[in-house]
Structure formats: structure tokens, C-alpha cells
XYZ file of C-alpha atoms in Angstrom:
427
model
C -29.362 163.505 130.178
C -26.902 165.232 132.798
C -28.032 168.786 134.485
C -26.032 170.517 132.161
C -27.147 169.133 128.692
C -30.898 169.725 130.470
C -29.799 173.574 131.484
C -28.406 173.942 128.024
C -31.684 172.522 125.938
C -33.822 174.718 128.225
C -31.685 177.994 127.440
C -31.926 176.871 123.756
C -35.981 176.711 124.051
C -36.301 180.033 125.503
C -33.556 182.344 124.672
C -33.516 180.878 121.142
C -36.537 182.088 119.610
C -35.644 185.400 121.050
C -32.320 185.411 119.612
C -33.861 184.857 116.114
C -36.797 187.228 116.381
C -34.072 189.736 117.265
C -31.787 188.619 114.601
C -34.564 188.493 111.595
C -36.534 191.698 112.780
C -36.570 194.527 110.220
C -36.761 196.900 113.140
C -33.587 195.342 114.968
C -31.461 195.634 111.741
C -32.103 199.103 111.093
C -31.255 199.967 114.402
C -28.036 198.428 114.245
C -26.912 199.796 110.607
C -28.308 202.995 111.995
C -25.795 203.121 114.943
C -23.245 201.773 112.741
C -23.531 204.434 110.086
C -22.867 207.236 112.930
C -19.618 205.598 114.104
C -17.531 207.725 111.409
C -19.016 210.811 113.677
C -17.671 209.423 116.659
C -14.520 208.054 115.474
C -13.864 211.271 113.428
C -13.389 213.585 116.305
C -11.755 211.057 118.360
C -8.374 212.309 117.353
C -9.670 216.008 118.358
C -11.229 214.637 121.811
C -8.305 212.892 122.497
C -5.631 215.516 121.883
C -7.765 218.274 123.520
C -8.227 216.053 126.818
C -5.022 214.582 127.397
C -4.957 214.016 131.009
C -1.935 216.286 131.481
C -2.739 219.531 132.756
C 0.446 221.524 131.209
C -0.933 220.325 127.726
C -4.346 221.680 128.350
C -2.967 224.876 129.541
C -1.043 225.428 126.372
C -3.628 224.718 124.364
C -5.890 227.209 126.102
C -3.074 229.931 125.308
C -3.196 229.420 122.156
C -6.925 229.421 121.852
C -7.181 225.650 119.949
C -8.591 224.466 123.227
C -12.198 226.482 122.870
C -12.443 225.871 119.147
C -11.696 221.662 120.029
C -14.385 221.946 122.507
C -16.770 223.602 119.693
C -15.901 220.864 117.310
C -16.908 217.997 119.834
C -19.983 219.960 121.024
C -21.524 220.234 117.723
C -20.900 216.580 116.542
C -21.063 214.275 119.424
C -23.591 216.716 121.507
C -25.888 216.892 118.388
C -25.623 213.006 117.675
C -29.843 212.842 117.798
C -29.564 214.449 114.155
C -27.385 211.856 113.016
C -29.249 209.024 114.553
C -32.643 209.679 112.839
C -31.218 210.220 109.309
C -28.901 207.003 109.886
C -31.728 204.782 110.887
C -34.061 206.425 108.594
C -31.978 205.574 105.669
C -31.078 201.723 107.077
C -34.640 200.699 107.348
C -36.007 202.018 103.953
C -32.996 200.996 102.024
C -33.712 197.442 103.663
C -37.440 197.607 102.587
C -35.921 198.363 99.035
C -37.098 202.117 98.604
C -34.967 205.099 98.350
C -32.779 204.853 101.260
C -31.731 208.602 100.890
C -35.497 209.473 101.000
C -35.983 207.850 104.009
C -33.077 209.296 105.561
C -34.341 213.293 104.552
C -37.992 212.081 105.773
C -36.769 210.953 109.225
C -34.669 213.906 109.784
C -37.442 216.307 108.528
C -39.970 214.762 110.641
C -37.667 215.169 113.767
C -36.663 219.001 113.385
C -40.546 219.658 112.979
C -41.230 218.344 116.170
C -38.427 220.482 117.886
C -40.382 222.923 119.846
C -39.271 226.907 118.792
C -38.680 229.548 121.007
C -39.089 233.363 120.620
C -37.475 235.823 122.205
C -36.228 239.882 121.458
C -32.971 240.585 121.756
C -31.011 243.554 123.151
C -31.886 245.061 119.760
C -35.360 244.689 119.981
C -35.694 242.212 117.218
C -37.472 238.951 117.605
C -35.458 236.027 117.853
C -36.417 232.408 116.968
C -34.283 229.763 118.141
C -34.457 225.679 118.543
C -32.947 224.234 121.860
C -30.216 222.133 121.171
C -30.400 220.122 123.775
C -33.260 217.943 121.677
C -30.458 217.510 119.098
C -28.544 215.483 122.107
C -29.369 213.706 124.860
C -33.096 214.770 125.037
C -33.830 214.002 121.474
C -32.156 210.581 121.230
C -35.061 208.445 122.350
C -37.392 210.169 120.106
C -34.802 210.150 117.384
C -34.479 206.253 117.528
C -38.610 205.929 117.356
C -38.823 208.458 114.344
C -36.130 206.633 112.476
C -38.135 203.312 112.492
C -41.671 204.822 112.652
C -41.275 207.548 109.510
C -39.279 204.979 106.938
C -41.814 202.470 107.929
C -44.882 204.501 107.149
C -43.027 205.893 104.038
C -42.714 202.480 102.768
C -46.032 201.219 103.616
C -47.288 203.886 101.534
C -45.046 203.664 98.522
C -45.904 199.851 98.476
C -49.923 201.463 97.766
C -48.576 203.067 95.113
C -49.316 206.168 95.561
C -46.197 207.397 93.504
C -46.764 210.528 91.421
C -46.436 208.938 87.784
C -44.528 211.117 85.222
C -44.040 210.227 81.518
C -41.017 208.522 80.265
C -39.509 211.118 78.872
C -38.657 212.682 82.439
C -35.171 212.027 83.663
C -34.897 209.035 85.882
C -33.254 211.259 88.499
C -36.082 213.872 88.594
C -38.592 210.794 88.230
C -37.164 209.553 91.423
C -37.211 212.657 93.103
C -40.723 213.485 92.069
C -42.415 210.170 92.733
C -42.676 210.192 96.754
C -44.657 213.747 96.180
C -48.357 212.173 97.675
C -46.492 210.370 100.555
C -44.377 212.909 101.568
C -47.528 215.359 102.175
C -48.919 212.879 103.736
C -46.001 212.410 106.064
C -45.227 215.526 106.651
C -49.269 216.289 107.433
C -49.272 213.645 110.417
C -46.333 214.953 111.582
C -47.737 218.435 111.715
C -51.104 216.794 113.123
C -48.833 215.188 116.074
C -47.124 218.425 116.920
C -50.428 220.038 117.150
C -52.476 217.339 119.374
C -49.254 217.734 121.794
C -49.908 221.273 122.450
C -53.220 220.269 123.984
C -51.220 217.701 126.602
C -49.481 219.001 129.859
C -46.072 218.475 127.926
C -46.345 220.941 125.098
C -44.091 219.085 122.888
C -43.791 215.213 121.904
C -39.957 215.313 123.056
C -41.021 215.912 126.518
C -44.046 213.758 126.544
C -41.729 210.985 125.300
C -39.026 211.678 127.736
C -41.178 211.679 130.647
C -43.701 208.801 129.856
C -40.935 206.417 127.896
C -37.369 207.880 128.137
C -37.216 208.022 131.869
C -38.664 205.047 133.124
C -36.820 202.867 130.369
C -33.816 205.032 131.490
C -34.043 204.536 135.523
C -34.451 200.931 134.706
C -31.512 200.411 132.004
C -29.147 203.051 132.869
C -27.728 202.285 136.301
C -25.048 200.001 137.420
C -26.423 197.010 138.452
C -28.621 196.566 135.390
C -25.537 197.182 133.564
C -24.039 194.132 135.293
C -27.189 192.093 134.592
C -27.257 192.510 131.036
C -23.350 191.673 130.531
C -24.186 188.565 133.093
C -26.717 187.407 130.340
C -24.909 188.284 127.640
C -21.913 185.923 128.770
C -24.572 182.994 129.523
C -26.240 183.278 126.262
C -22.934 183.504 124.332
C -21.645 180.212 126.328
C -24.456 178.314 125.093
C -23.992 179.631 121.456
C -26.022 182.448 121.005
C -24.627 185.396 119.796
C -24.408 188.518 122.448
C -25.696 190.792 120.077
C -29.280 189.367 120.536
C -29.368 191.283 123.857
C -26.474 194.096 123.037
C -28.777 195.557 120.233
C -31.998 196.240 122.303
C -29.725 197.953 124.769
C -27.776 200.044 122.634
C -30.190 203.261 122.902
C -29.691 203.353 126.598
C -25.931 202.869 126.050
C -26.331 206.152 123.721
C -28.410 208.219 125.792
C -26.116 207.852 128.721
C -23.009 208.542 126.601
C -24.685 211.689 125.507
C -26.083 212.622 128.851
C -22.194 212.336 130.165
C -20.940 214.330 126.714
C -23.118 217.274 127.406
C -22.526 217.204 131.070
C -18.486 217.114 130.373
C -18.716 220.294 127.959
C -20.790 222.300 130.344
C -18.371 221.614 132.890
C -20.988 220.112 135.191
C -20.835 216.514 137.060
C -21.576 213.663 134.795
C -24.998 212.265 135.728
C -23.740 208.607 134.848
C -20.123 208.542 136.035
C -20.228 205.331 137.896
C -22.122 203.538 134.907
C -19.507 205.000 132.366
C -16.856 203.627 134.616
C -18.199 200.076 135.015
C -18.955 200.046 131.527
C -15.077 200.388 130.544
C -14.183 197.659 133.241
C -16.921 195.029 132.631
C -16.017 193.721 129.394
C -12.294 193.020 129.317
C -11.360 191.338 126.095
C -14.477 190.493 124.701
C -17.643 189.076 125.563
C -16.749 186.370 128.635
C -13.806 188.439 129.503
C -11.718 186.421 127.764
C -8.622 188.052 128.421
C -8.335 186.909 131.154
C -8.206 183.702 130.004
C -5.729 184.339 127.422
C -3.383 185.709 130.398
C -3.972 182.423 132.313
C -3.018 180.206 129.177
C 0.532 181.605 129.573
C 0.787 179.301 132.717
C -0.275 176.174 130.397
C 2.386 173.041 130.486
C 0.697 171.403 127.517
C 1.357 171.953 123.703
C -1.867 172.186 122.832
C -1.954 175.836 125.190
C 1.102 176.676 124.292
C 0.566 176.883 120.508
C -2.975 178.608 121.571
C -1.762 181.352 123.539
C 0.155 182.553 120.574
C -2.732 182.229 118.594
C -5.522 183.775 120.719
C -3.805 186.315 122.880
C -2.717 188.627 120.458
C -6.017 188.792 118.955
C -7.705 188.912 122.205
C -5.735 192.043 123.241
C -7.400 193.729 120.336
C -10.991 192.627 121.724
C -11.140 189.950 118.976
C -12.324 186.981 121.178
C -13.826 184.807 118.812
C -10.505 182.417 118.385
C -10.492 182.171 122.269
C -14.262 181.415 122.139
C -13.856 178.497 119.706
C -10.279 177.620 119.872
C -9.804 176.615 123.632
C -12.887 176.284 123.686
C -14.661 178.147 125.800
C -18.297 177.753 124.449
C -20.412 174.612 125.766
C -17.174 174.142 127.663
C -18.373 172.957 131.269
C -14.801 173.983 132.748
C -15.009 177.528 131.648
C -18.900 177.829 132.648
C -18.219 179.658 135.754
C -15.778 181.950 135.336
C -17.234 183.276 131.873
C -20.703 183.663 133.396
C -19.552 185.065 136.827
C -16.987 187.395 135.991
C -18.995 190.252 134.945
C -20.986 190.692 138.500
C -17.887 189.772 140.722
C -15.832 192.140 138.701
C -18.703 194.526 138.411
C -19.290 194.548 142.391
C -15.545 195.066 142.525
C -15.387 198.235 140.669
C -18.266 199.755 142.538
C -16.452 199.424 145.561
C -13.202 200.480 144.363
C -14.809 204.018 143.037
C -15.644 204.278 146.546
C -11.976 204.981 147.484
C -10.561 205.914 144.047
C -11.948 209.001 142.583
C -11.907 209.400 138.986
C -12.535 212.095 136.590
C -13.937 210.562 133.547
C -13.723 212.068 130.030
C -16.757 211.040 127.968
C -16.150 212.821 124.876
C -13.152 210.599 123.850
C -13.876 207.224 121.958
C -11.672 204.549 120.500
C -12.324 202.243 117.317
C -13.556 198.613 119.624
C -9.803 197.484 118.276
C -8.077 199.741 120.482
C -6.596 197.887 123.754
C -8.529 198.356 126.749
C -6.071 199.830 128.953
C -5.299 202.647 126.108
C -9.115 203.804 126.007
C -8.752 203.611 129.744
C -6.123 205.920 130.097
C -7.037 208.589 127.577
C -10.888 208.264 129.369
C -9.849 208.576 132.844
C -6.122 208.971 133.323
C -4.421 206.565 135.808
C -7.034 206.128 138.409
C -9.093 204.507 135.814
C -6.360 202.799 134.435
C -5.777 201.479 138.158
C -9.329 199.970 138.266
C -9.478 198.813 135.054
C -5.819 196.631 135.372
C -7.269 195.299 138.840
C -10.601 194.148 137.092
C -8.254 192.385 134.450
C -6.846 190.765 137.558
C -10.235 189.670 138.825
C -10.703 187.620 135.121
C -7.542 186.162 135.175
C -7.862 184.774 139.057
C -11.309 183.140 138.079
C -10.306 181.603 135.000
C -6.857 180.431 136.157
C -7.638 177.522 138.281
C -10.154 176.202 135.887
C -7.592 176.496 132.712
C -5.167 174.630 134.933
C -7.508 171.837 135.218
C -8.066 172.296 131.637
C -4.553 172.443 130.717
C -3.738 169.395 133.122
C -5.969 167.224 131.109
C -4.793 168.231 127.919
C -1.398 167.418 129.376
C -2.004 164.069 130.119
C -4.076 163.241 127.024
C -1.018 164.280 125.082
C 1.488 161.958 127.133
C -1.121 159.300 126.743
C -0.947 159.652 123.416
C 2.947 160.216 122.857
């Protein structure tokens, strides 16, 4: 058994059980589905965000002159910057539905718990009247971590109690819709009382509320570890490594999604407040670290245009168009790249090499990044790069693609030469 086979089997023993556990985890499933359910929010406002923030000063000035710009920013702010309230309901719905209970009840209970825990502030306005308010920051980046936790914990508790047969039983003559709505009455009382107890207990801590407590003790350490450029490079390098050996990269990406969401929300809130982006480097790197899909396969697809074998002349017609739209399975399984020793080095090391290049380029190329612009995942990367960061980010994106191409090219030429020799022998 050679080194490659030993390494593959060793990795399968380590990563395989982890990937299986992630794929089968009811919490990861709910987390994945919940974030997918929020995509209509981010994509629905995408057109408004793009048109209002085109990197064309004359266009922006025109929108401001007719009053549309301010309204557009309000729409973006009240959707993207309040994403925590959508996330907690979506995850709660997904978890409860997957457990065989009423998903709508799980969503409502999760949102109710989240809102109950938000601290209420009271002040006196100019007219002398008392006004109670809640800080909208808790509905955005400051609350996203707690929203994820509540979206999983509240439905889990709800389903557990419902399976203990604590339902309110009504006569058969009661309409089913009414019966289903009233069935979880006792369970809802227990849940709301528990949330009340947690909210009250937090008042005795130095943090005052659960949001600050979670953010300080959990959110900030996790963000400090995961929301930095080096961690991002490491995560995508690991994703490419396990994908090479046949383990889908979602096993790594899904647990990392909360970090990406927190970073995105923090940047959006800062942008809408005309403040410097706290995670500008992270955002720019995110747009370039994976081009064409896991493994940075668009670089390989471009390299295939230098092929001389009939195999790859035909292959590039099939894989290149799909890969341009971030669909890389045809390349992964078609060349193939997976478990192909020829492509081991470029597939794994394209992310760190390119990542370090981007970090270096940012010292010389200033980029103004607009985090409110979100595109469907099948949008070509250069299109998204232009709308999010204008020409500077577009330049960095193409230079990153050039690194992918140069790393794949020599290995592809070896593969193509072998394919051409085999075709000549068969002929």
C-alpha cells in the first residue's frame, strides 16, 4: 500500500465518522434548512440593494436627488440588518417539522422566546411621555448567535414536551384547526415560564441580559477564532482536502455558517451606518477564496482549453459553462479531480496560496466593499465581485483566478499528455 492510499484511508477513518455525524445530526439539518429558508429575504432585496448601490457616483446622486436612495436603504436595513428574527423562526420551523410536530408552532415559539429575551429600554421623550423601545441591534449581528441557539433549543424542548403527551385534549367535535392550535397550551406555558426565568436570572449577572452574556462568553471568543482571514483560509483548505477524498465539503461548511452570517450582518450594519466595515478583509477574501466551487475548479476548466487530447477537448465543452456558474460537480467527477493524485496539490493548496496573495494585494489595492449586495449562488463570481467592490475587487478576483489557473495548468498538461498518449495507442 503506497503513501497515498494510506493517507486516504487514514483521513477516511478520521473525517468519515465526523462527516456522517454532521450529515445525520438533527441540529445541523435544522441549521442548514433554516438558513436556506432565509434566502428569499436576502435574494428578494438583492435587486434593490444592487440598483441603489451601483458603483457609479452619478447614479447614486440621481437616486438621492429624487428621494429613492433613502427609501432603498431603509428596505435593505429592515431586512438584512434584522436577519436574526428571520433566522430564529426559520430554524425553529425546520427543527420542529423534522421532528414530526407542527413547524409553524415551533417557529412562533422560537420567535416569541427570542423577542421576550430582548431588553426593553424606557426613556422620556420631549413631550414628557414615557416611551419603551427595544434595540434593533439585537435583531441583527448582536443577536444572531442567540437566535441560532434559541432556534435549536426551544423547538427541541417543545418537541420533547409534546412527546411526553402534555397536550391539551379536546373533544372530537372541536374543529381540527382549533384543536391543533390549542393542543400545545400547557407546553407553551412551560416554555414561556422557562424563558421568563432565564430573563430574570440574567438580571443578577454583571451582563444584565442573555444577549450580552452569550455575546461576551460565547459569541466574541468564537468570532475571534473563526472570523479572521487565516481561519477562513484554513477552513476552505480543509474543505478542499476532504472533498478531494470524497467527503462533501458541507460537512465543514455548515458548522461554519453561523460565523459567516455574523460577519456578514456586522458588515451590513456598519455599511448602512456609514461606518468602516469591521470585517472588510474577511469579506474581500470570502469573494475570492473559492472560485468556481470547492477546489477552485474554474482555473482547471480554463486550463483545459490548452488540452490537445480529444477527451479534454470534449470535456471542456461540458464542464466550463457549468463551472462558470459555480456548478463544479461535472469537473469534480468528470476529469476526475476527486481521488486523482495528479490534482491533489492544486486542489488543496490553491486556497492558501491565493488567500495569502489576496491579503498582500489588499495592502496596495484599496477596496470599498458593499456587503448589502447579495447574489444567487449561481451568479458568476466576477459579476458579484464587480457589484460588491467595483473595479478594484474585480481586479483582485481575476488575479485570484489567474493563480488558480497557473496552479492547475502544469498538472493538467501532464494529465492531458497521458490522455493523448492513450488515445494514440488505442488508435
